[in-house]
Amino acid sequence: MSDTKPIRLGMVGGGNDAFIGAVHRIASRIDGGFQLIAGALSSTPEKSIASGAALGLVPDRTYEDFKAMAIREARLKDGIEAVAIVTPNHMHYPVAREFLRRGIHVICDKPLTSTLADAKKLVKAVESSDALFILTHNYTGYPMVRQAREMIANGDLGDIRVVQAEYPQDWMTEPQDNKQAEWRTDPARSGAGGSVGDIGTHAFNLLSFVTGLKTEALAADLQSFVPGRRLDDNAHVMLRFDGGARGMLWCSQVAPGNENGLRLRVYGAKGGIEWDQEDPNKLWFTPFGEPKRLMTRGGNGAGEAANRVTRTPGGHPEGYLEGFANIYAEAARAIRARQADEPLPPEVVFPTVQDGLTGVQFIQACVTSSSRNSAWVAL
Amino acid sequence: MSDTKPIRLGMVGGGNDAFIGAVHRIASRIDGGFQLIAGALSSTPEKSIASGAALGLVPDRTYEDFKAMAIREARLKDGIEAVAIVTPNHMHYPVAREFLRRGIHVICDKPLTSTLADAKKLVKAVESSDALFILTHNYTGYPMVRQAREMIANGDLGDIRVVQAEYPQDWMTEPQDNKQAEWRTDPARSGAGGSVGDIGTHAFNLLSFVTGLKTEALAADLQSFVPGRRLDDNAHVMLRFDGGARGMLWCSQVAPGNENGLRLRVYGAKGGIEWDQEDPNKLWFTPFGEPKRLMTRGGNGAGEAANRVTRTPGGHPEGYLEGFANIYAEAARAIRARQADEPLPPEVVFPTVQDGLTGVQFIQACVTSSSRNSAWVAL
Amino acid sequence: MSDTKPIRLGMVGGGNDAFIGAVHRIASRIDGGFQLIAGALSSTPEKSIASGAALGLVPDRTYEDFKAMAIREARLKDGIEAVAIVTPNHMHYPVAREFLRRGIHVICDKPLTSTLADAKKLVKAVESSDALFILTHNYTGYPMVRQAREMIANGDLGDIRVVQAEYPQDWMTEPQDNKQAEWRTDPARSGAGGSVGDIGTHAFNLLSFVTGLKTEALAADLQSFVPGRRLDDNAHVMLRFDGGARGMLWCSQVAPGNENGLRLRVYGAKGGIEWDQEDPNKLWFTPFGEPKRLMTRGGNGAGEAANRVTRTPGGHPEGYLEGFANIYAEAARAIRARQADEPLPPEVVFPTVQDGLTGVQFIQACVTSSSRNSAWVAL
Amino acid sequence: MSDTKPIRLGMVGGGNDAFIGAVHRIASRIDGGFQLIAGALSSTPEKSIASGAALGLVPDRTYEDFKAMAIREARLKDGIEAVAIVTPNHMHYPVAREFLRRGIHVICDKPLTSTLADAKKLVKAVESSDALFILTHNYTGYPMVRQAREMIANGDLGDIRVVQAEYPQDWMTEPQDNKQAEWRTDPARSGAGGSVGDIGTHAFNLLSFVTGLKTEALAADLQSFVPGRRLDDNAHVMLRFDGGARGMLWCSQVAPGNENGLRLRVYGAKGGIEWDQEDPNKLWFTPFGEPKRLMTRGGNGAGEAANRVTRTPGGHPEGYLEGFANIYAEAARAIRARQADEPLPPEVVFPTVQDGLTGVQFIQACVTSSSRNSAWVAL
């Protein structure tokens, strides 16, 4: 990882107690690629100010309102070059729009938006801006996920036949009243999907990223097991891909014993791979008719795609924050290239607004299919 | 395990090279509960004779034909008390019928029959016979499967919400021409289901046995990935259970790196369990809000249901053959009770002809749903 | 596994409640290679009779005394051809002697004897007898142990440098008063070693069997942690092998959380292997500079040595009883060859009286070294 | 983790290609607690300059020589407050001395020094300085290591009886000529220990930190397996602790298939724990007589000591860099407290110069014992 002059970064959302804001800050810092200098950290002005102070922002760069921040920072000589958006989902579009239209690069949490209409408008906003838009589907940043993608692209598995993706959690097994759960179970802020939006999109993005397959249609059965819950907390989905491959996707927030059990298994005519987010430094490669092989990050068998996002030698585990930081590192390279008017290096990969749109379409299709008694719905 | 006077056993099918016949013979022998003394081991007379000799059967008790065997053994003073049927699926009904009508107890491999019509006739044949019918859904014989069932019945998981069952294999990843594969891919002998019949029924039986849930309906998407294959080699199934629980079931014979990956995960309002056939001496119990607990066969936490089918202390692994032998051990206890005109001890549990009928209905529903573009089909 | 005419077997020891007696009986039965027809099952005459009846032995072949049994069985036309000795250690020699001198083959539990003097006498007794002597160091019967041995003999690991063996248990963490513990902690019946005799010898035998290395010397530190215990319940041992390789061996009966954690790791100049008795169907092979490979019993990569002692396909786990039964299967082949005056097939492998002597020397060396403040003691 | 005004940091060593320098830089940055502003990054002036530029240091703060750096930085108004020393071992003492005597806090890599004489001088240098000395035995920073330590201090395991520590690697299986290997195998720069110094000290420090046990004596058998190697590349050590507990320690750089297999197992009269550095977010707790419990970082069962050094929720794995960063985070708290003339908060824990001295004594004792044919040597 290079140590370069940091990009000036702002943040919208992510005030005290917001889990994902802290994650974005650490991820932006690990490689020294960004420096946080401005923020509109909460929708409540006082909390925004207090959070800014706690993060060491100067008062002058702590805003009560994201629009005011966009306007002023765009005018400052040393204004922010990029902004991280870590608000609840329904604010992603309105916030991103203000920065994009002023040429400030946007790094935005997922899912893209809370509605399909917003998602489409955001795609247009990106298209009509000179600024870049990076969506933090962070699991694509793990080195062994890159390895899996490279191997499939190389044909090591042969034609893909079967994809099994899952993302079980357990934290909503009982009714929750904390802040994390509150907005995630509110359709107005989260969107039409509950677990499918919050974690199903991660699983879907991961399988799409790794396999390169385009999803043709899906059939879904969504449930809300906890009484009073307004959005799904468990979802069963069958998938059909262009070219004939088939898949299943399960996500759940009510599966006791599971923390963040994102897991992907892909099988082709020549071999398979298996990856587990909770043990992310390993990748099983199972060529048909041969002993299973355990490939390790930084270790034997890891190829170029994995190694270029690797910081420590094999056996010194990297984790969630390093994977997340890889998205930021790619963002930094892309932003510097754009600023220098250079083409983006071809090996730099990050989730785009288009991936985000596909994710919102996935959520919508799940909800639609489930409401039609699991009929197949095209994506 | 008690060492008792052995039950006189015959076998139909299971000649040289037949994997499952050898398994039944070992399973019948482990506890000394049965002694094999007669057989019609092949549909080819010469192979039948040769196989009988290889197994040490006296020529007089080696038959060229199962019907002749049934007739004569029923008349002998020391004729067989029970018969094991290990033929291809389409022969289960005609063979079982001959023995049942002569009062000889039947231990039959799964799935019950190759057609639903045969399954229903077999149910009637059992009902009108004094003899017992035991179906070797052998995975229900594993001690930690019994443990899981007992815990769920005790309410340790609370109301069941989500069931995830899977059974991936890889041996049919490429076209096969061995004997094992040949009849399993022939609709005339195997029935309408390929992977759903051969292994999907095991996963379905296991989840039904452990959870006690009755399946209300299913939606299935079946595929034949290998060119020329006439039956499914991969199946994706969504399940709805009486009472509102939901499930997914995946079975595959084309998933490289998987040998016999039968795995069951069940989640309720209070906790979950996870069990893996390839590591069968362990059972994860995950009470919500507490550290995960690893329970072991013969070890701490194992209860009465597991212990009564346990032979060796914890840490001395039991395997597939011991689990299979537990079905035979239950069969022996049941047969001796029936012969003594005593009621079956309530703790003796084995898969019945009714379970077999449900399994064939499962196969049929999968095929029907898949042909209707995955519409929900009642079971 | 062949199904052959069973060898007539007797048993000394192994009455009611004796764990290892039941194991020997099952192991002898799995392949149909032996039939138990006589026994002197306890040192208490009444218990001996009762145990015989419970096992279905005819009264005429149930003996109150092992010597009487040896004398009479040797004279009977259909007398036993082999005897299994499953008594406490101090009786192994006197019992074996009586049967060996009458030409009855002996299958004996480990360790060989309770004293080195007895061990040497037993070696002579075997040398002067026509009968075979098989020691049930059963862990050498596991298929993947055979695989490891074959790979090392083939040079797949290069010159061996480092051996790590361990066998932790926890059942004696607190004072025990059950029968299993009672004689094992009594020097008069168990010998000079506690944990080193009961389980250390297994680890030592396993590492010797797999690597083929001869131990030159050892340095040991033995402890008795539980107050009042007269023999070691934990032992730390350093090993030096002929040719320069080095090793460590740890055995313990006071390590909470360990059931039968026998584990072997061997490293050479070109690669390593790792095997764990509690997960015995797998063998890690780690060629230097390549991804780790997981080899499975019955699966890809398993070679001839493993396959000939394999009963079920990959993914259908075999366990402790099958591994134990492989010792009996080898014994059966050896006995039949000896009876036919044929040479033993070269691939038939079983632990011998010489291995047993080495094991007793190992125990003695551990005790001696520990008493000399861990000085190196030649073996 | 708090985001506070960063401490001004310098670095000695850690130029281009030095693995551990990059690790220190990331660790210092993750929580925003430090900002690197000065360096003498190489013993070669040109490399020092080039490395400084690559890291974005201003030329004015890039030094050719560590002494010049200490002198000048101590005089600057905005001079460094702390220095990270990441040179080969033999330079730790001379470098540390220069900064300590000028009141600059020192964060130093392990082992403390290359000789026992230097170690003792360094202890004195620390004692006579107002500045703090923090040794980066980074594995003590992992949350679940803190958890294990807290549980043992709480008595959850009862009196400790047995400690098993190991740290196998494989990277020196064959002769190496890269820079990492070069100085580590040179006695002049590395000290008397090879593997015992480089990784054995980590294992020893970890077991001491977690158990709180003081080592009374050790017996060691050191080997150099690779021809021409001047220092040990494999070491077997037996340990005796004050109070009667016993232990074993194995470290190796020639064990193919092992990357950084640091693993600790501790057993007491009431229970055990097991921890593996390559899977650091998990801790097994095995109370005697109960099912094993898997505790997770950020998850159920994690206590105060773990939670205060935890950044992400359970199931989002933290890794080596986060554990390392926890040492830096503790250092930052300690430095700020010292600067404010406040007592160090009691929960702040980091490895001290005294721990470093004990580590060098451990190395020396291993070498001495091995040269005396593994005689017990007091520590």
GROMACS .gro file of C-alpha atoms in nm, chain A residues 91-377:
model
  287
   91MET     CA    1  -3.085   1.027   0.233
   92HIS     CA    2  -2.824   0.878  -0.001
   93TYR     CA    3  -2.973   1.029  -0.314
   94PRO     CA    4  -3.047   1.384  -0.194
   95VAL     CA    5  -2.707   1.413  -0.031
   96ALA     CA    6  -2.508   1.262  -0.317
   97ARG     CA    7  -2.680   1.490  -0.566
   98GLU     CA    8  -2.561   1.806  -0.392
   99PHE     CA    9  -2.199   1.698  -0.393
  100LEU     CA   10  -2.195   1.542  -0.737
  101ARG     CA   11  -2.333   1.855  -0.899
  102ARG     CA   12  -2.047   2.049  -0.744
  103GLY     CA   13  -1.780   1.811  -0.868
  104ILE     CA   14  -1.706   1.656  -0.532
  105HIS     CA   15  -1.638   1.284  -0.550
  106VAL     CA   16  -1.882   1.067  -0.358
  107ILE     CA   17  -1.813   0.755  -0.154
  108CYS     CA   18  -2.153   0.624  -0.051
  109ASP     CA   19  -2.270   0.343   0.171
  110LYS     CA   20  -2.506   0.078   0.043
  111PRO     CA   21  -2.777   0.007  -0.057
  112LEU     CA   22  -2.772   0.282  -0.315
  113THR     CA   23  -3.110   0.434  -0.226
  114SER     CA   24  -3.433   0.347  -0.052
  115THR     CA   25  -3.640   0.354  -0.373
  116LEU     CA   26  -3.591   0.248  -0.731
  117ALA     CA   27  -3.694   0.594  -0.850
  118ASP     CA   28  -3.416   0.751  -0.644
  119ALA     CA   29  -3.170   0.496  -0.772
  120LYS     CA   30  -3.243   0.587  -1.130
  121LYS     CA   31  -3.214   0.957  -1.056
  122LEU     CA   32  -2.882   0.896  -0.886
  123VAL     CA   33  -2.751   0.711  -1.189
  124LYS     CA   34  -2.834   1.018  -1.397
  125ALA     CA   35  -2.677   1.250  -1.144
  126VAL     CA   36  -2.355   1.053  -1.167
  127GLU     CA   37  -2.365   1.045  -1.545
  128SER     CA   38  -2.397   1.422  -1.563
  129SER     CA   39  -2.118   1.487  -1.313
  130ASP     CA   40  -1.743   1.492  -1.355
  131ALA     CA   41  -1.709   1.343  -1.011
  132LEU     CA   42  -1.670   0.979  -0.933
  133PHE     CA   43  -1.921   0.772  -0.740
  134ILE     CA   44  -1.796   0.477  -0.533
  135LEU     CA   45  -2.040   0.249  -0.352
  136THR     CA   46  -1.896   0.076  -0.045
  137HIS     CA   47  -2.000  -0.280  -0.107
  138ASN     CA   48  -1.700  -0.342   0.108
  139TYR     CA   49  -1.692  -0.721   0.089
  140THR     CA   50  -1.561  -0.694  -0.265
  141GLY     CA   51  -1.249  -0.544  -0.111
  142TYR     CA   52  -1.134  -0.863   0.060
  143PRO     CA   53  -0.822  -1.000  -0.111
  144MET     CA   54  -0.952  -1.356  -0.135
  145VAL     CA   55  -1.273  -1.228  -0.293
  146ARG     CA   56  -1.056  -1.068  -0.557
  147GLN     CA   57  -0.873  -1.398  -0.588
  148ALA     CA   58  -1.199  -1.586  -0.643
  149ARG     CA   59  -1.309  -1.339  -0.906
  150GLU     CA   60  -0.979  -1.365  -1.088
  151MET     CA   61  -0.988  -1.744  -1.086
  152ILE     CA   62  -1.341  -1.756  -1.226
  153ALA     CA   63  -1.253  -1.501  -1.491
  154ASN     CA   64  -0.952  -1.717  -1.578
  155GLY     CA   65  -1.179  -2.014  -1.629
  156ASP     CA   66  -1.039  -2.218  -1.340
  157LEU     CA   67  -1.390  -2.336  -1.250
  158GLY     CA   68  -1.513  -2.390  -1.605
  159ASP     CA   69  -1.863  -2.277  -1.692
  160ILE     CA   70  -2.045  -2.177  -1.377
  161ARG     CA   71  -2.345  -2.392  -1.293
  162VAL     CA   72  -2.447  -2.332  -0.933
  163VAL     CA   73  -2.414  -2.037  -0.695
  164GLN     CA   74  -2.497  -2.058  -0.324
  165ALA     CA   75  -2.490  -1.731  -0.133
  166GLU     CA   76  -2.601  -1.663   0.220
  167TYR     CA   77  -2.582  -1.393   0.482
  168PRO     CA   78  -2.731  -1.495   0.815
  169GLN     CA   79  -2.722  -1.274   1.125
  170ASP     CA   80  -2.900  -1.306   1.456
  171TRP     CA   81  -2.915  -0.961   1.608
  172MET     CA   82  -3.286  -0.906   1.528
  173THR     CA   83  -3.397  -1.242   1.669
  174GLU     CA   84  -3.588  -1.051   1.932
  175PRO     CA   85  -3.751  -0.708   1.899
  176GLN     CA   86  -3.481  -0.438   1.907
  177ASP     CA   87  -3.510  -0.077   2.002
  178ASN     CA   88  -3.158   0.046   1.943
  179LYS     CA   89  -3.074   0.306   1.683
  180GLN     CA   90  -2.914   0.058   1.444
  181ALA     CA   91  -3.232  -0.149   1.429
  182GLU     CA   92  -3.474   0.139   1.436
  183TRP     CA   93  -3.417   0.294   1.096
  184ARG     CA   94  -3.339  -0.040   0.936
  185THR     CA   95  -3.692  -0.161   1.014
  186ASP     CA   96  -3.863   0.158   0.900
  187PRO     CA   97  -3.976   0.142   0.536
  188ALA     CA   98  -3.963   0.520   0.503
  189ARG     CA   99  -3.591   0.533   0.574
  190SER     CA  100  -3.472   0.187   0.478
  191GLY     CA  101  -3.684   0.122   0.171
  192ALA     CA  102  -3.904  -0.172   0.077
  193GLY     CA  103  -3.654  -0.432   0.185
  194GLY     CA  104  -3.555  -0.527   0.538
  195SER     CA  105  -3.297  -0.801   0.550
  196VAL     CA  106  -3.287  -0.814   0.169
  197GLY     CA  107  -3.188  -0.450   0.161
  198ASP     CA  108  -2.950  -0.445   0.452
  199ILE     CA  109  -2.760  -0.767   0.392
  200GLY     CA  110  -2.922  -0.947   0.100
  201THR     CA  111  -2.782  -0.678  -0.127
  202HIS     CA  112  -2.434  -0.752   0.007
  203ALA     CA  113  -2.471  -1.121  -0.075
  204PHE     CA  114  -2.615  -1.039  -0.416
  205ASN     CA  115  -2.343  -0.788  -0.495
  206LEU     CA  116  -2.076  -1.032  -0.383
  207LEU     CA  117  -2.200  -1.317  -0.600
  208SER     CA  118  -2.235  -1.086  -0.900
  209PHE     CA  119  -1.887  -0.943  -0.846
  210VAL     CA  120  -1.719  -1.278  -0.806
  211THR     CA  121  -1.895  -1.473  -1.080
  212GLY     CA  122  -1.953  -1.196  -1.331
  213LEU     CA  123  -2.296  -1.351  -1.391
  214LYS     CA  124  -2.594  -1.133  -1.478
  215THR     CA  125  -2.911  -1.228  -1.293
  216GLU     CA  126  -3.200  -1.289  -1.528
  217ALA     CA  127  -3.482  -1.350  -1.279
  218LEU     CA  128  -3.553  -1.443  -0.923
  219ALA     CA  129  -3.826  -1.602  -0.714
  220ALA     CA  130  -3.843  -1.497  -0.350
  221ASP     CA  131  -4.022  -1.585  -0.029
  222LEU     CA  132  -3.986  -1.311   0.233
  223GLN     CA  133  -4.088  -1.337   0.596
  224SER     CA  134  -4.116  -1.114   0.901
  225PHE     CA  135  -4.089  -1.349   1.192
  226VAL     CA  136  -4.075  -1.104   1.479
  227PRO     CA  137  -4.421  -0.975   1.567
  228GLY     CA  138  -4.474  -0.612   1.474
  229ARG     CA  139  -4.180  -0.595   1.239
  230ARG     CA  140  -4.276  -0.410   0.920
  231LEU     CA  141  -4.000  -0.534   0.691
  232ASP     CA  142  -3.867  -0.879   0.611
  233ASP     CA  143  -3.619  -1.028   0.858
  234ASN     CA  144  -3.561  -1.348   0.660
  235ALA     CA  145  -3.560  -1.411   0.286
  236HIS     CA  146  -3.533  -1.715   0.064
  237VAL     CA  147  -3.449  -1.646  -0.300
  238MET     CA  148  -3.393  -1.867  -0.605
  239LEU     CA  149  -3.193  -1.718  -0.889
  240ARG     CA  150  -3.158  -1.777  -1.262
  241PHE     CA  151  -2.861  -1.634  -1.443
  242ASP     CA  152  -2.797  -1.551  -1.805
  243GLY     CA  153  -2.638  -1.851  -1.966
  244GLY     CA  154  -2.820  -2.109  -1.758
  245ALA     CA  155  -2.651  -2.110  -1.418
  246ARG     CA  156  -2.879  -2.124  -1.113
  247GLY     CA  157  -2.846  -1.999  -0.760
  248MET     CA  158  -2.992  -1.967  -0.415
  249LEU     CA  159  -2.961  -1.679  -0.174
  250TRP     CA  160  -3.058  -1.678   0.189
  251CYS     CA  161  -3.037  -1.381   0.420
  252SER     CA  162  -3.164  -1.361   0.772
  253GLN     CA  163  -3.145  -1.141   1.077
  254VAL     CA  164  -3.313  -1.399   1.299
  255ALA     CA  165  -3.076  -1.697   1.285
  256PRO     CA  166  -2.932  -1.738   1.637
  257GLY     CA  167  -2.562  -1.812   1.644
  258ASN     CA  168  -2.481  -1.623   1.326
  259GLU     CA  169  -2.298  -1.292   1.350
  260ASN     CA  170  -2.211  -1.190   0.994
  261GLY     CA  171  -2.217  -1.523   0.815
  262LEU     CA  172  -2.177  -1.398   0.461
  263ARG     CA  173  -2.068  -1.701   0.263
  264LEU     CA  174  -2.031  -1.770  -0.107
  265ARG     CA  175  -1.996  -2.101  -0.286
  266VAL     CA  176  -1.964  -2.126  -0.662
  267TYR     CA  177  -1.950  -2.447  -0.864
  268GLY     CA  178  -1.859  -2.490  -1.227
  269ALA     CA  179  -1.799  -2.774  -1.466
  270LYS     CA  180  -1.435  -2.801  -1.360
  271GLY     CA  181  -1.423  -2.698  -0.997
  272GLY     CA  182  -1.559  -2.493  -0.711
  273ILE     CA  183  -1.467  -2.220  -0.465
  274GLU     CA  184  -1.590  -2.145  -0.115
  275TRP     CA  185  -1.539  -1.828   0.087
  276ASP     CA  186  -1.661  -1.721   0.429
  277GLN     CA  187  -1.652  -1.359   0.542
  278GLU     CA  188  -1.586  -1.456   0.902
  279ASP     CA  189  -1.270  -1.640   0.798
  280PRO     CA  190  -1.178  -1.413   0.509
  281ASN     CA  191  -0.810  -1.492   0.467
  282LYS     CA  192  -0.886  -1.834   0.327
  283LEU     CA  193  -1.032  -1.952  -0.001
  284TRP     CA  194  -1.112  -2.312  -0.079
  285PHE     CA  195  -1.048  -2.417  -0.435
  286THR     CA  196  -1.185  -2.757  -0.524
  287PRO     CA  197  -1.082  -2.871  -0.870
  288PHE     CA  198  -1.294  -3.172  -0.964
  289GLY     CA  199  -1.117  -3.499  -0.904
  290GLU     CA  200  -0.832  -3.351  -0.698
  291PRO     CA  201  -0.775  -3.291  -0.328
  292LYS     CA  202  -0.928  -2.971  -0.195
  293ARG     CA  203  -0.683  -2.683  -0.179
  294LEU     CA  204  -0.681  -2.415   0.084
  295MET     CA  205  -0.545  -2.093  -0.058
  296THR     CA  206  -0.446  -1.817   0.182
  297ARG     CA  207  -0.420  -1.444   0.157
  298GLY     CA  208  -0.055  -1.357   0.123
  299GLY     CA  209   0.024  -1.723   0.089
  300ASN     CA  210   0.081  -1.990  -0.168
  301GLY     CA  211  -0.148  -1.970  -0.466
  302ALA     CA  212  -0.262  -1.612  -0.415
  303GLY     CA  213  -0.243  -1.426  -0.744
  304GLU     CA  214  -0.201  -1.073  -0.864
  305ALA     CA  215  -0.556  -0.956  -0.798
  306ALA     CA  216  -0.534  -1.056  -0.433
  307ASN     CA  217  -0.177  -0.949  -0.375
  308ARG     CA  218  -0.224  -0.593  -0.486
  309VAL     CA  219  -0.479  -0.536  -0.206
  310THR     CA  220  -0.278  -0.726   0.055
  311ARG     CA  221  -0.093  -0.552   0.339
  312THR     CA  222   0.042  -0.825   0.567
  313PRO     CA  223   0.209  -1.160   0.501
  314GLY     CA  224   0.014  -1.483   0.507
  315GLY     CA  225  -0.086  -1.594   0.854
  316HIS     CA  226  -0.117  -1.242   0.986
  317PRO     CA  227  -0.489  -1.210   0.933
  318GLU     CA  228  -0.644  -0.910   0.772
  319GLY     CA  229  -1.005  -0.835   0.853
  320TYR     CA  230  -1.315  -0.635   0.782
  321LEU     CA  231  -1.150  -0.296   0.820
  322GLU     CA  232  -0.869  -0.379   0.576
  323GLY     CA  233  -1.122  -0.506   0.323
  324PHE     CA  234  -1.321  -0.187   0.368
  325ALA     CA  235  -1.001   0.015   0.338
  326ASN     CA  236  -0.932  -0.148   0.004
  327ILE     CA  237  -1.244   0.021  -0.133
  328TYR     CA  238  -1.109   0.350  -0.006
  329ALA     CA  239  -0.767   0.273  -0.153
  330GLU     CA  240  -0.923   0.206  -0.491
  331ALA     CA  241  -1.126   0.524  -0.454
  332ALA     CA  242  -0.810   0.720  -0.381
  333ARG     CA  243  -0.635   0.585  -0.688
  334ALA     CA  244  -0.938   0.657  -0.901
  335ILE     CA  245  -0.978   1.009  -0.767
  336ARG     CA  246  -0.612   1.091  -0.819
  337ALA     CA  247  -0.628   0.954  -1.173
  338ARG     CA  248  -0.940   1.158  -1.248
  339GLN     CA  249  -0.783   1.472  -1.104
  340ALA     CA  250  -0.477   1.414  -1.321
  341ASP     CA  251  -0.701   1.353  -1.619
  342GLU     CA  252  -0.553   1.011  -1.658
  343PRO     CA  253  -0.742   0.692  -1.737
  344LEU     CA  254  -0.820   0.471  -1.443
  345PRO     CA  255  -0.571   0.183  -1.418
  346PRO     CA  256  -0.755  -0.124  -1.547
  347GLU     CA  257  -0.688  -0.328  -1.234
  348VAL     CA  258  -0.861  -0.074  -1.010
  349VAL     CA  259  -1.203  -0.213  -0.929
  350PHE     CA  260  -1.479  -0.070  -0.713
  351PRO     CA  261  -1.858  -0.096  -0.695
  352THR     CA  262  -2.029   0.166  -0.909
  353VAL     CA  263  -2.361   0.345  -0.917
  354GLN     CA  264  -2.469   0.090  -1.175
  355ASP     CA  265  -2.399  -0.191  -0.929
  356GLY     CA  266  -2.603   0.008  -0.682
  357LEU     CA  267  -2.894   0.033  -0.922
  358THR     CA  268  -2.882  -0.342  -0.979
  359GLY     CA  269  -2.889  -0.387  -0.603
  360VAL     CA  270  -3.201  -0.177  -0.565
  361GLN     CA  271  -3.359  -0.368  -0.853
  362PHE     CA  272  -3.272  -0.686  -0.665
  363ILE     CA  273  -3.450  -0.557  -0.353
  364GLN     CA  274  -3.751  -0.453  -0.557
  365ALA     CA  275  -3.769  -0.784  -0.741
  366CYS     CA  276  -3.753  -0.976  -0.411
  367VAL     CA  277  -4.041  -0.776  -0.268
  368THR     CA  278  -4.244  -0.804  -0.588
  369SER     CA  279  -4.188  -1.177  -0.626
  370SER     CA  280  -4.275  -1.245  -0.266
  371SER     CA  281  -4.596  -1.046  -0.300
  372ARG     CA  282  -4.685  -1.255  -0.607
  373ASN     CA  283  -4.644  -1.584  -0.421
  374SER     CA  284  -4.283  -1.628  -0.533
  375ALA     CA  285  -4.344  -1.592  -0.906
  376TRP     CA  286  -4.029  -1.546  -1.112
  377VAL     CA  287  -3.959  -1.175  -1.162
   0.00000   0.00000   0.00000
